[in-house]
């Protein structure tokens, strides 16, 4: 990184981007503003053409989506690029309470100058795979909300049904789409057609038992709630189809990329499935971006917050300043490996015996899991218990 002599900060917005190029914090080379368009991209590239490419490094803040096309354009034209977490840049802001796009570009360039020796080797996380897994995560969240609504409605329309069968089986959902309450089922005829073997998974409930259950139900007549339930069932069925499509998209993408080896490595840990591995890799990207496991932990926002003043030093809760999606998937993976993996289960039990409450013991598992996954991906080695025990006795510090 010491070969760079031109440090370019870009403040990106929806319709334009402001640029500030410096050679050091006290020497501005140029400042300019460009439209977020093909012409603007080309004008910016021409502006940089007066400097040798190997002397230029460009930084911008992560904006969610607005910076992506510009980042890809610059990288495809062989410019060295890095994307900053906005919290990193915030530390270089002036004490003056003045904020403009022009000033923000200068602050990003200044941060780039001072952090040039700490930058990752790659600016990229696999954004396409990340988009897929985050969309899938959103579908799962929406499914949970719709199921919650269905359960609340059934608690009024047919409260006895959930006690005797799985209300989310294809058979029951199909039946409720036509007869969405105990009152409707009481009047229904030919219920046997919903329980034929060729309609979804089998259920212990049959037409006769269902009729008896409906006749003895405490449910009253709620015509509007019935209509709402039918719409919720339609939404659930649509979302489940969407989830299947996203699962296919994830698998197709991974089959056509080099990520398959990393998936095999992670799924060698009992308790980690393909979907969880893909979620983790989509958020982390290339593991070589992190020189140590501690940087990966910080990226997840799982590092402890520290307050120090003089001789006083207090470690608080986790910082939560990293990737929230990654924290969520790591927690789910940790819960799974404690159930299915003897090595991590014994580690969890040991922490509980030491007096740690559930959440702190699980957080210890998450940290150990990160260290293990980091080492395995770095060394391209699959999991085995002897390997894990040997690694737990070492410091995970890879160049």
mmCIF file of C-alpha atoms in Angstrom:
data_model
loop_
_atom_site.group_PDB
_atom_site.id
_atom_site.type_symbol
_atom_site.label_atom_id
_atom_site.label_comp_id
_atom_site.label_asym_id
_atom_site.label_seq_id
_atom_site.Cartn_x
_atom_site.Cartn_y
_atom_site.Cartn_z
ATOM 1 C CA UNK A 1 0.000 0.000 0.000
ATOM 2 C CA UNK A 2 2.998 2.357 0.459
ATOM 3 C CA UNK A 3 3.261 2.784 -3.349
ATOM 4 C CA UNK A 4 0.101 4.907 -3.496
ATOM 5 C CA UNK A 5 0.539 8.659 -3.830
ATOM 6 C CA UNK A 6 -2.959 9.761 -4.859
ATOM 7 C CA UNK A 7 -5.748 9.139 -2.346
ATOM 8 C CA UNK A 8 -9.238 9.652 -3.731
ATOM 9 C CA UNK A 9 -12.291 9.954 -1.509
ATOM 10 C CA UNK A 10 -15.775 9.676 -3.037
ATOM 11 C CA UNK A 11 -19.000 10.746 -1.346
ATOM 12 C CA UNK A 12 -21.817 8.945 -3.168
ATOM 13 C CA UNK A 13 -25.464 9.978 -3.365
ATOM 14 C CA UNK A 14 -28.319 8.798 -5.540
ATOM 15 C CA UNK A 15 -27.839 11.242 -8.441
ATOM 16 C CA UNK A 16 -24.200 12.363 -8.153
ATOM 17 C CA UNK A 17 -20.878 11.721 -6.469
ATOM 18 C CA UNK A 18 -18.365 14.203 -5.060
ATOM 19 C CA UNK A 19 -14.651 13.482 -5.411
ATOM 20 C CA UNK A 20 -11.637 14.757 -3.485
ATOM 21 C CA UNK A 21 -8.087 13.649 -4.384
ATOM 22 C CA UNK A 22 -5.198 14.361 -2.019
ATOM 23 C CA UNK A 23 -1.513 13.533 -1.797
ATOM 24 C CA UNK A 24 -1.623 14.058 1.983
ATOM 25 C CA UNK A 25 -4.134 15.596 4.421
ATOM 26 C CA UNK A 26 -2.696 19.077 3.817
ATOM 27 C CA UNK A 27 -2.480 18.891 0.034
ATOM 28 C CA UNK A 28 -5.607 18.670 -2.133
ATOM 29 C CA UNK A 29 -4.886 17.679 -5.744
ATOM 30 C CA UNK A 30 -8.399 18.288 -7.068
ATOM 31 C CA UNK A 31 -12.060 18.414 -6.038
ATOM 32 C CA UNK A 32 -14.970 17.808 -8.373
ATOM 33 C CA UNK A 33 -18.547 16.585 -8.704
ATOM 34 C CA UNK A 34 -19.895 14.119 -11.294
ATOM 35 C CA UNK A 35 -23.328 12.886 -12.325
ATOM 36 C CA UNK A 36 -24.275 9.319 -11.496
ATOM 37 C CA UNK A 37 -24.395 8.425 -15.187
ATOM 38 C CA UNK A 38 -22.273 6.792 -17.887
ATOM 39 C CA UNK A 39 -20.975 10.215 -18.898
ATOM 40 C CA UNK A 40 -20.156 11.036 -15.269
ATOM 41 C CA UNK A 41 -18.289 7.752 -14.845
ATOM 42 C CA UNK A 42 -16.286 8.383 -18.011
ATOM 43 C CA UNK A 43 -15.482 11.985 -17.023
ATOM 44 C CA UNK A 44 -14.200 10.804 -13.656
ATOM 45 C CA UNK A 45 -12.022 8.121 -15.268
ATOM 46 C CA UNK A 46 -10.596 10.748 -17.675
ATOM 47 C CA UNK A 47 -9.837 13.009 -14.715
ATOM 48 C CA UNK A 48 -7.805 10.211 -13.151
ATOM 49 C CA UNK A 49 -6.014 9.365 -16.393
ATOM 50 C CA UNK A 50 -3.414 12.075 -15.760
ATOM 51 C CA UNK A 51 -2.001 9.938 -12.899
ATOM 52 C CA UNK A 52 -0.426 6.475 -13.144
ATOM 53 C CA UNK A 53 -3.064 3.888 -12.149
ATOM 54 C CA UNK A 54 -0.708 2.111 -9.793
ATOM 55 C CA UNK A 55 -0.332 5.336 -7.777
ATOM 56 C CA UNK A 56 -4.104 5.777 -7.219
ATOM 57 C CA UNK A 57 -6.279 4.267 -4.528
ATOM 58 C CA UNK A 58 -9.974 5.112 -4.280
ATOM 59 C CA UNK A 59 -12.292 4.858 -1.274
ATOM 60 C CA UNK A 60 -16.007 5.334 -0.769
ATOM 61 C CA UNK A 61 -18.451 4.628 2.026
ATOM 62 C CA UNK A 62 -20.858 1.728 1.890
ATOM 63 C CA UNK A 63 -24.231 3.246 0.946
ATOM 64 C CA UNK A 64 -26.284 0.085 0.681
ATOM 65 C CA UNK A 65 -26.757 0.192 -3.101
ATOM 66 C CA UNK A 66 -25.854 3.605 -4.583
ATOM 67 C CA UNK A 67 -22.099 2.987 -4.628
ATOM 68 C CA UNK A 68 -22.172 -0.458 -6.260
ATOM 69 C CA UNK A 69 -22.247 0.454 -9.963
ATOM 70 C CA UNK A 70 -19.486 3.026 -9.497
ATOM 71 C CA UNK A 71 -17.380 0.537 -7.529
ATOM 72 C CA UNK A 72 -17.699 -2.146 -10.213
ATOM 73 C CA UNK A 73 -16.972 0.376 -12.980
ATOM 74 C CA UNK A 74 -13.759 1.546 -11.307
ATOM 75 C CA UNK A 75 -12.604 -1.963 -10.415
ATOM 76 C CA UNK A 76 -13.262 -3.231 -13.938
ATOM 77 C CA UNK A 77 -11.020 -0.393 -15.157
ATOM 78 C CA UNK A 78 -8.193 -1.648 -12.898
ATOM 79 C CA UNK A 79 -8.402 1.041 -10.212
ATOM 80 C CA UNK A 80 -7.600 -0.045 -6.656
ATOM 81 C CA UNK A 81 -10.776 0.448 -4.613
ATOM 82 C CA UNK A 82 -11.856 0.038 -1.013
ATOM 83 C CA UNK A 83 -15.247 0.408 0.665
ATOM 84 C CA UNK A 84 -15.297 1.901 4.168
ATOM 85 C CA UNK A 85 -17.739 1.298 6.984
ATOM 86 C CA UNK A 86 -19.213 4.783 7.691
ATOM 87 C CA UNK A 87 -18.266 4.388 11.361
ATOM 88 C CA UNK A 88 -14.599 4.155 10.342
ATOM 89 C CA UNK A 89 -14.785 7.429 8.430
ATOM 90 C CA UNK A 90 -16.676 9.165 11.236
ATOM 91 C CA UNK A 91 -13.553 9.108 13.415
ATOM 92 C CA UNK A 92 -11.792 11.442 10.950
ATOM 93 C CA UNK A 93 -14.531 14.093 10.891
ATOM 94 C CA UNK A 94 -13.738 17.673 11.843
ATOM 95 C CA UNK A 95 -14.798 19.162 15.179
ATOM 96 C CA UNK A 96 -16.655 21.849 13.254
ATOM 97 C CA UNK A 97 -20.382 21.198 12.928
ATOM 98 C CA UNK A 98 -20.319 21.527 9.148
ATOM 99 C CA UNK A 99 -21.307 18.699 6.841
ATOM 100 C CA UNK A 100 -21.372 18.923 3.041
ATOM 101 C CA UNK A 101 -20.770 16.367 0.298
ATOM 102 C CA UNK A 102 -17.517 18.167 -0.539
ATOM 103 C CA UNK A 103 -16.283 17.946 3.048
ATOM 104 C CA UNK A 104 -17.356 14.288 3.301
ATOM 105 C CA UNK A 105 -15.267 13.417 0.217
ATOM 106 C CA UNK A 106 -12.235 15.082 1.839
ATOM 107 C CA UNK A 107 -12.824 13.182 5.091
ATOM 108 C CA UNK A 108 -12.962 9.862 3.214
ATOM 109 C CA UNK A 109 -9.723 10.708 1.370
ATOM 110 C CA UNK A 110 -8.062 11.635 4.691
ATOM 111 C CA UNK A 111 -9.207 8.396 6.301
ATOM 112 C CA UNK A 112 -7.815 6.515 3.298
ATOM 113 C CA UNK A 113 -4.428 8.209 3.679
ATOM 114 C CA UNK A 114 -4.093 7.265 7.355
ATOM 115 C CA UNK A 115 -5.509 3.738 6.996
ATOM 116 C CA UNK A 116 -3.696 2.770 3.795
ATOM 117 C CA UNK A 117 -1.501 0.199 5.565
ATOM 118 C CA UNK A 118 -4.502 -1.488 7.231
ATOM 119 C CA UNK A 119 -6.649 -2.004 4.144
ATOM 120 C CA UNK A 120 -7.885 -5.475 3.129
ATOM 121 C CA UNK A 121 -6.468 -7.073 0.009
ATOM 122 C CA UNK A 122 -9.926 -7.083 -1.589
ATOM 123 C CA UNK A 123 -12.736 -4.530 -1.461
ATOM 124 C CA UNK A 124 -15.378 -6.970 -2.587
ATOM 125 C CA UNK A 125 -17.928 -9.079 -0.866
ATOM 126 C CA UNK A 126 -19.849 -11.223 -3.322
ATOM 127 C CA UNK A 127 -22.724 -8.745 -3.707
ATOM 128 C CA UNK A 128 -24.872 -10.928 -5.976
ATOM 129 C CA UNK A 129 -24.846 -13.891 -3.604
ATOM 130 C CA UNK A 130 -25.340 -11.526 -0.675
ATOM 131 C CA UNK A 131 -28.391 -10.011 -2.405
ATOM 132 C CA UNK A 132 -29.858 -13.493 -2.843
ATOM 133 C CA UNK A 133 -29.316 -14.602 0.761
ATOM 134 C CA UNK A 134 -30.608 -11.318 2.182
ATOM 135 C CA UNK A 135 -33.712 -11.525 0.005
ATOM 136 C CA UNK A 136 -34.152 -15.115 1.202
ATOM 137 C CA UNK A 137 -33.723 -13.955 4.798
ATOM 138 C CA UNK A 138 -36.445 -11.352 4.227
ATOM 139 C CA UNK A 139 -38.771 -14.033 2.829
ATOM 140 C CA UNK A 140 -38.199 -16.171 5.944
ATOM 141 C CA UNK A 141 -39.007 -13.170 8.148
ATOM 142 C CA UNK A 142 -42.217 -12.491 6.201
ATOM 143 C CA UNK A 143 -43.232 -16.160 6.418
ATOM 144 C CA UNK A 144 -42.835 -16.018 10.197
ATOM 145 C CA UNK A 145 -45.026 -12.892 10.368
ATOM 146 C CA UNK A 146 -47.756 -14.432 8.189
ATOM 147 C CA UNK A 147 -47.734 -17.643 10.240
ATOM 148 C CA UNK A 148 -48.107 -15.562 13.386
ATOM 149 C CA UNK A 149 -51.156 -13.862 11.834
ATOM 150 C CA UNK A 150 -52.658 -17.214 10.813
ATOM 151 C CA UNK A 151 -52.267 -18.622 14.324
ATOM 152 C CA UNK A 152 -53.923 -15.553 15.855
ATOM 153 C CA UNK A 153 -56.856 -15.781 13.438
ATOM 154 C CA UNK A 154 -57.289 -19.531 14.000
ATOM 155 C CA UNK A 155 -57.290 -18.939 17.728
ATOM 156 C CA UNK A 156 -60.605 -17.152 17.153
ATOM 157 C CA UNK A 157 -61.978 -19.029 14.134
ATOM 158 C CA UNK A 158 -61.088 -22.622 15.138
ATOM 159 C CA UNK A 159 -58.974 -22.700 18.332
ATOM 160 C CA UNK A 160 -59.149 -26.494 18.722
ATOM 161 C CA UNK A 161 -57.556 -27.281 15.345
ATOM 162 C CA UNK A 162 -53.949 -26.405 16.253
ATOM 163 C CA UNK A 163 -54.063 -28.786 19.235
ATOM 164 C CA UNK A 164 -54.675 -31.873 17.106
ATOM 165 C CA UNK A 165 -52.744 -31.342 13.859
ATOM 166 C CA UNK A 166 -50.061 -29.412 12.037
ATOM 167 C CA UNK A 167 -51.972 -26.444 10.637
ATOM 168 C CA UNK A 168 -49.216 -25.765 8.067
ATOM 169 C CA UNK A 169 -49.456 -29.103 6.267
ATOM 170 C CA UNK A 170 -50.570 -28.849 2.646
ATOM 171 C CA UNK A 171 -53.768 -30.718 3.491
ATOM 172 C CA UNK A 172 -54.868 -28.358 6.265
ATOM 173 C CA UNK A 173 -53.909 -25.190 4.422
ATOM 174 C CA UNK A 174 -55.833 -26.323 1.367
ATOM 175 C CA UNK A 175 -58.845 -27.161 3.510
ATOM 176 C CA UNK A 176 -58.780 -23.821 5.358
ATOM 177 C CA UNK A 177 -58.562 -21.980 2.054
ATOM 178 C CA UNK A 178 -62.054 -23.327 1.299
ATOM 179 C CA UNK A 179 -63.488 -23.577 4.830
ATOM 180 C CA UNK A 180 -61.628 -21.062 7.013
ATOM 181 C CA UNK A 181 -63.437 -21.602 10.324
ATOM 182 C CA UNK A 182 -65.185 -24.141 12.539
ATOM 183 C CA UNK A 183 -68.522 -22.647 11.516
ATOM 184 C CA UNK A 184 -67.705 -23.111 7.812
ATOM 185 C CA UNK A 185 -66.581 -26.712 8.387
ATOM 186 C CA UNK A 186 -69.795 -27.496 10.258
ATOM 187 C CA UNK A 187 -71.746 -26.693 7.071
ATOM 188 C CA UNK A 188 -69.261 -28.295 4.684
ATOM 189 C CA UNK A 189 -69.855 -31.472 2.700
ATOM 190 C CA UNK A 190 -67.450 -33.936 1.060
ATOM 191 C CA UNK A 191 -64.524 -33.113 3.355
ATOM 192 C CA UNK A 192 -63.004 -36.512 2.479
ATOM 193 C CA UNK A 193 -61.598 -35.049 -0.741
ATOM 194 C CA UNK A 194 -59.139 -32.930 1.292
ATOM 195 C CA UNK A 195 -57.746 -35.977 3.074
ATOM 196 C CA UNK A 196 -57.050 -38.144 0.031
ATOM 197 C CA UNK A 197 -53.503 -39.563 -0.058
ATOM 198 C CA UNK A 198 -52.466 -37.659 -3.173
ATOM 199 C CA UNK A 199 -52.913 -34.251 -1.515
ATOM 200 C CA UNK A 200 -49.752 -33.317 0.313
ATOM 201 C CA UNK A 201 -48.451 -35.030 3.394
ATOM 202 C CA UNK A 202 -50.696 -37.373 5.309
ATOM 203 C CA UNK A 203 -52.282 -36.203 8.553
ATOM 204 C CA UNK A 204 -53.693 -38.106 11.545
ATOM 205 C CA UNK A 205 -56.838 -36.032 11.249
ATOM 206 C CA UNK A 206 -59.637 -37.285 8.993
ATOM 207 C CA UNK A 207 -62.909 -35.804 7.765
ATOM 208 C CA UNK A 208 -65.016 -37.399 10.507
ATOM 209 C CA UNK A 209 -62.745 -36.262 13.349
ATOM 210 C CA UNK A 210 -62.535 -32.775 11.857
ATOM 211 C CA UNK A 211 -66.331 -32.524 11.696
ATOM 212 C CA UNK A 212 -66.667 -33.608 15.320
ATOM 213 C CA UNK A 213 -64.005 -31.097 16.346
ATOM 214 C CA UNK A 214 -65.807 -28.284 14.510
ATOM 215 C CA UNK A 215 -69.202 -29.191 15.974
ATOM 216 C CA UNK A 216 -67.781 -28.974 19.510
ATOM 217 C CA UNK A 217 -65.760 -25.792 18.892
ATOM 218 C CA UNK A 218 -66.191 -22.657 20.987
ATOM 219 C CA UNK A 219 -65.613 -20.498 17.867
ATOM 220 C CA UNK A 220 -68.251 -17.919 16.927
ATOM 221 C CA UNK A 221 -69.119 -16.515 13.508
ATOM 222 C CA UNK A 222 -66.522 -14.051 12.193
ATOM 223 C CA UNK A 223 -67.062 -13.551 8.428
ATOM 224 C CA UNK A 224 -64.417 -10.827 7.935
ATOM 225 C CA UNK A 225 -61.794 -12.765 9.873
ATOM 226 C CA UNK A 226 -62.499 -15.771 7.628
ATOM 227 C CA UNK A 227 -61.727 -13.698 4.532
ATOM 228 C CA UNK A 228 -58.548 -12.332 6.108
ATOM 229 C CA UNK A 229 -57.419 -15.870 6.971
ATOM 230 C CA UNK A 230 -57.903 -16.997 3.367
ATOM 231 C CA UNK A 231 -55.761 -14.080 2.136
ATOM 232 C CA UNK A 232 -53.063 -14.890 4.699
ATOM 233 C CA UNK A 233 -52.986 -18.514 3.533
ATOM 234 C CA UNK A 234 -52.599 -17.377 -0.086
ATOM 235 C CA UNK A 235 -49.736 -15.082 0.959
ATOM 236 C CA UNK A 236 -48.044 -17.905 2.889
ATOM 237 C CA UNK A 237 -48.259 -20.278 -0.078
ATOM 238 C CA UNK A 238 -46.833 -17.606 -2.370
ATOM 239 C CA UNK A 239 -43.950 -16.864 0.023
ATOM 240 C CA UNK A 240 -43.149 -20.571 0.345
ATOM 241 C CA UNK A 241 -42.898 -20.796 -3.441
ATOM 242 C CA UNK A 242 -40.616 -17.756 -3.401
ATOM 243 C CA UNK A 243 -38.427 -19.388 -0.765
ATOM 244 C CA UNK A 244 -38.025 -22.477 -2.957
ATOM 245 C CA UNK A 245 -37.008 -20.232 -5.872
ATOM 246 C CA UNK A 246 -34.372 -18.470 -3.776
ATOM 247 C CA UNK A 247 -33.015 -21.830 -2.606
ATOM 248 C CA UNK A 248 -32.633 -22.840 -6.261
ATOM 249 C CA UNK A 249 -30.955 -19.526 -7.094
ATOM 250 C CA UNK A 250 -28.441 -19.979 -4.265
ATOM 251 C CA UNK A 251 -27.521 -23.489 -5.351
ATOM 252 C CA UNK A 252 -27.264 -22.540 -9.031
ATOM 253 C CA UNK A 253 -25.022 -19.587 -8.216
ATOM 254 C CA UNK A 254 -22.710 -21.634 -6.010
ATOM 255 C CA UNK A 255 -22.451 -24.429 -8.581
ATOM 256 C CA UNK A 256 -21.170 -21.897 -11.133
ATOM 257 C CA UNK A 257 -18.628 -20.249 -8.812
ATOM 258 C CA UNK A 258 -15.498 -21.106 -6.856
ATOM 259 C CA UNK A 259 -17.364 -20.909 -3.552
ATOM 260 C CA UNK A 260 -18.213 -24.629 -3.586
ATOM 261 C CA UNK A 261 -14.928 -25.626 -1.911
ATOM 262 C CA UNK A 262 -15.550 -23.233 0.986
ATOM 263 C CA UNK A 263 -19.085 -24.607 1.360
ATOM 264 C CA UNK A 264 -17.689 -28.153 1.572
ATOM 265 C CA UNK A 265 -15.209 -27.024 4.223
ATOM 266 C CA UNK A 266 -17.863 -25.348 6.389
ATOM 267 C CA UNK A 267 -20.442 -28.112 6.036
ATOM 268 C CA UNK A 268 -17.838 -30.589 7.280
ATOM 269 C CA UNK A 269 -18.659 -29.152 10.726
ATOM 270 C CA UNK A 270 -21.635 -31.196 12.031
ATOM 271 C CA UNK A 271 -24.501 -28.772 12.540
ATOM 272 C CA UNK A 272 -23.760 -26.475 9.586
ATOM 273 C CA UNK A 273 -25.921 -27.014 6.526
ATOM 274 C CA UNK A 274 -25.485 -25.741 2.983
ATOM 275 C CA UNK A 275 -27.853 -22.793 3.367
ATOM 276 C CA UNK A 276 -26.137 -21.613 6.559
ATOM 277 C CA UNK A 277 -22.716 -21.953 4.942
ATOM 278 C CA UNK A 278 -23.866 -19.966 1.901
ATOM 279 C CA UNK A 279 -25.314 -17.225 4.118
ATOM 280 C CA UNK A 280 -22.055 -16.970 6.048
ATOM 281 C CA UNK A 281 -19.854 -16.858 2.943
ATOM 282 C CA UNK A 282 -22.130 -14.356 1.195
ATOM 283 C CA UNK A 283 -21.722 -11.908 4.088
ATOM 284 C CA UNK A 284 -18.021 -12.527 4.763
ATOM 285 C CA UNK A 285 -16.758 -12.729 1.181
ATOM 286 C CA UNK A 286 -13.130 -13.726 0.654
ATOM 287 C CA UNK A 287 -11.678 -14.765 4.024
ATOM 288 C CA UNK A 288 -8.306 -13.277 2.973
ATOM 289 C CA UNK A 289 -9.870 -9.852 3.529
ATOM 290 C CA UNK A 290 -9.228 -10.462 7.254
ATOM 291 C CA UNK A 291 -5.629 -10.780 8.405
ATOM 292 C CA UNK A 292 -6.685 -12.223 11.792
ATOM 293 C CA UNK A 293 -9.763 -13.839 13.278
ATOM 294 C CA UNK A 294 -10.113 -10.816 15.571
ATOM 295 C CA UNK A 295 -10.805 -8.595 12.571
ATOM 296 C CA UNK A 296 -13.494 -11.005 11.422
ATOM 297 C CA UNK A 297 -15.044 -10.914 14.899
ATOM 298 C CA UNK A 298 -15.023 -7.107 14.799
ATOM 299 C CA UNK A 299 -16.575 -7.170 11.304
ATOM 300 C CA UNK A 300 -19.421 -9.201 12.788
ATOM 301 C CA UNK A 301 -19.854 -6.658 15.592
ATOM 302 C CA UNK A 302 -19.127 -9.360 18.170
ATOM 303 C CA UNK A 303 -16.084 -7.687 19.727
ATOM 304 C CA UNK A 304 -16.574 -6.346 23.278
ATOM 305 C CA UNK A 305 -17.089 -2.625 23.762
ATOM 306 C CA UNK A 306 -14.347 -1.203 26.004
ATOM 307 C CA UNK A 307 -14.492 1.906 28.186
ATOM 308 C CA UNK A 308 -11.107 2.937 29.608
ATOM 309 C CA UNK A 309 -10.163 5.995 31.633
ATOM 310 C CA UNK A 310 -6.891 6.093 33.563
ATOM 311 C CA UNK A 311 -6.563 2.869 35.512
ATOM 312 C CA UNK A 312 -10.186 1.963 34.963
ATOM 313 C CA UNK A 313 -10.979 -0.435 32.138
ATOM 314 C CA UNK A 314 -14.423 -1.953 31.666
ATOM 315 C CA UNK A 315 -15.465 -4.457 28.990
ATOM 316 C CA UNK A 316 -19.153 -4.156 28.224
ATOM 317 C CA UNK A 317 -21.572 -5.867 25.885
ATOM 318 C CA UNK A 318 -20.689 -6.731 22.295
ATOM 319 C CA UNK A 319 -20.255 -3.634 20.145
ATOM 320 C CA UNK A 320 -22.939 -4.554 17.530
ATOM 321 C CA UNK A 321 -21.161 -2.193 15.117
ATOM 322 C CA UNK A 322 -20.635 -4.811 12.467
ATOM 323 C CA UNK A 323 -22.751 -6.855 10.094
ATOM 324 C CA UNK A 324 -26.134 -7.589 11.713
ATOM 325 C CA UNK A 325 -27.010 -10.241 9.101
ATOM 326 C CA UNK A 326 -23.778 -12.055 9.891
ATOM 327 C CA UNK A 327 -24.430 -11.924 13.636
ATOM 328 C CA UNK A 328 -27.846 -13.476 13.102
ATOM 329 C CA UNK A 329 -26.625 -16.362 10.964
ATOM 330 C CA UNK A 330 -23.699 -17.054 13.327
ATOM 331 C CA UNK A 331 -26.081 -17.269 16.273
ATOM 332 C CA UNK A 332 -28.301 -19.733 14.397
ATOM 333 C CA UNK A 333 -25.258 -21.791 13.383
ATOM 334 C CA UNK A 334 -24.015 -21.813 16.991
ATOM 335 C CA UNK A 335 -27.371 -23.089 18.265
ATOM 336 C CA UNK A 336 -27.281 -25.858 15.656
ATOM 337 C CA UNK A 337 -23.694 -26.980 16.349
ATOM 338 C CA UNK A 338 -24.332 -27.135 20.092
ATOM 339 C CA UNK A 339 -27.143 -29.601 19.318
ATOM 340 C CA UNK A 340 -25.406 -31.673 16.626
ATOM 341 C CA UNK A 341 -21.666 -31.311 17.314
ATOM 342 C CA UNK A 342 -20.129 -33.078 20.311
ATOM 343 C CA UNK A 343 -17.031 -30.850 20.327
ATOM 344 C CA UNK A 344 -18.973 -27.576 20.543
ATOM 345 C CA UNK A 345 -21.603 -29.062 22.858
ATOM 346 C CA UNK A 346 -18.930 -29.995 25.407
ATOM 347 C CA UNK A 347 -17.443 -26.513 25.102
ATOM 348 C CA UNK A 348 -20.874 -24.981 25.746
ATOM 349 C CA UNK A 349 -21.497 -27.274 28.749
ATOM 350 C CA UNK A 350 -18.086 -26.366 30.178
ATOM 351 C CA UNK A 351 -18.932 -22.664 29.956
ATOM 352 C CA UNK A 352 -22.260 -23.263 31.679
ATOM 353 C CA UNK A 353 -20.519 -25.195 34.448
ATOM 354 C CA UNK A 354 -18.230 -22.204 34.898
ATOM 355 C CA UNK A 355 -21.307 -20.177 35.791
ATOM 356 C CA UNK A 356 -22.000 -18.327 32.547
ATOM 357 C CA UNK A 357 -25.680 -17.669 31.754
ATOM 358 C CA UNK A 358 -27.135 -19.094 28.546
ATOM 359 C CA UNK A 359 -26.521 -16.095 26.271
ATOM 360 C CA UNK A 360 -22.918 -15.563 27.427
ATOM 361 C CA UNK A 361 -22.142 -19.257 27.075
ATOM 362 C CA UNK A 362 -23.621 -19.227 23.567
ATOM 363 C CA UNK A 363 -21.615 -16.110 22.709
ATOM 364 C CA UNK A 364 -18.473 -17.970 23.760
ATOM 365 C CA UNK A 365 -19.507 -20.742 21.347
ATOM 366 C CA UNK A 366 -19.995 -18.153 18.587
ATOM 367 C CA UNK A 367 -16.466 -16.807 19.139
ATOM 368 C CA UNK A 368 -14.965 -20.286 19.145
ATOM 369 C CA UNK A 369 -16.952 -21.128 16.025
ATOM 370 C CA UNK A 370 -15.613 -18.045 14.234
ATOM 371 C CA UNK A 371 -12.027 -18.928 15.170
ATOM 372 C CA UNK A 372 -12.523 -22.487 13.913
ATOM 373 C CA UNK A 373 -14.220 -21.486 10.662
ATOM 374 C CA UNK A 374 -11.600 -18.806 10.020
ATOM 375 C CA UNK A 375 -8.735 -21.263 10.469
ATOM 376 C CA UNK A 376 -10.387 -23.912 8.295
ATOM 377 C CA UNK A 377 -11.075 -21.473 5.450
ATOM 378 C CA UNK A 378 -7.560 -20.037 5.657
ATOM 379 C CA UNK A 379 -5.913 -23.451 5.541
ATOM 380 C CA UNK A 380 -8.540 -25.037 3.255
ATOM 381 C CA UNK A 381 -8.945 -27.918 5.702
ATOM 382 C CA UNK A 382 -12.120 -29.738 6.686
ATOM 383 C CA UNK A 383 -13.285 -30.238 10.257
ATOM 384 C CA UNK A 384 -12.389 -33.097 12.518
ATOM 385 C CA UNK A 385 -12.289 -33.209 16.291
ATOM 386 C CA UNK A 386 -8.526 -33.774 16.538
ATOM 387 C CA UNK A 387 -7.994 -30.796 14.253
ATOM 388 C CA UNK A 388 -10.323 -28.618 16.337
ATOM 389 C CA UNK A 389 -8.617 -29.579 19.596
ATOM 390 C CA UNK A 390 -5.171 -28.798 18.166
ATOM 391 C CA UNK A 391 -6.374 -25.433 16.838
ATOM 392 C CA UNK A 392 -7.930 -24.486 20.180
ATOM 393 C CA UNK A 393 -4.454 -24.676 21.705
ATOM 394 C CA UNK A 394 -2.996 -22.214 19.228
ATOM 395 C CA UNK A 395 -3.340 -18.517 18.598
ATOM 396 C CA UNK A 396 -5.221 -17.936 15.364
ATOM 397 C CA UNK A 397 -3.024 -15.316 13.769
ATOM 398 C CA UNK A 398 -2.555 -15.906 10.049
ATOM 399 C CA UNK A 399 -0.730 -13.568 7.761
#
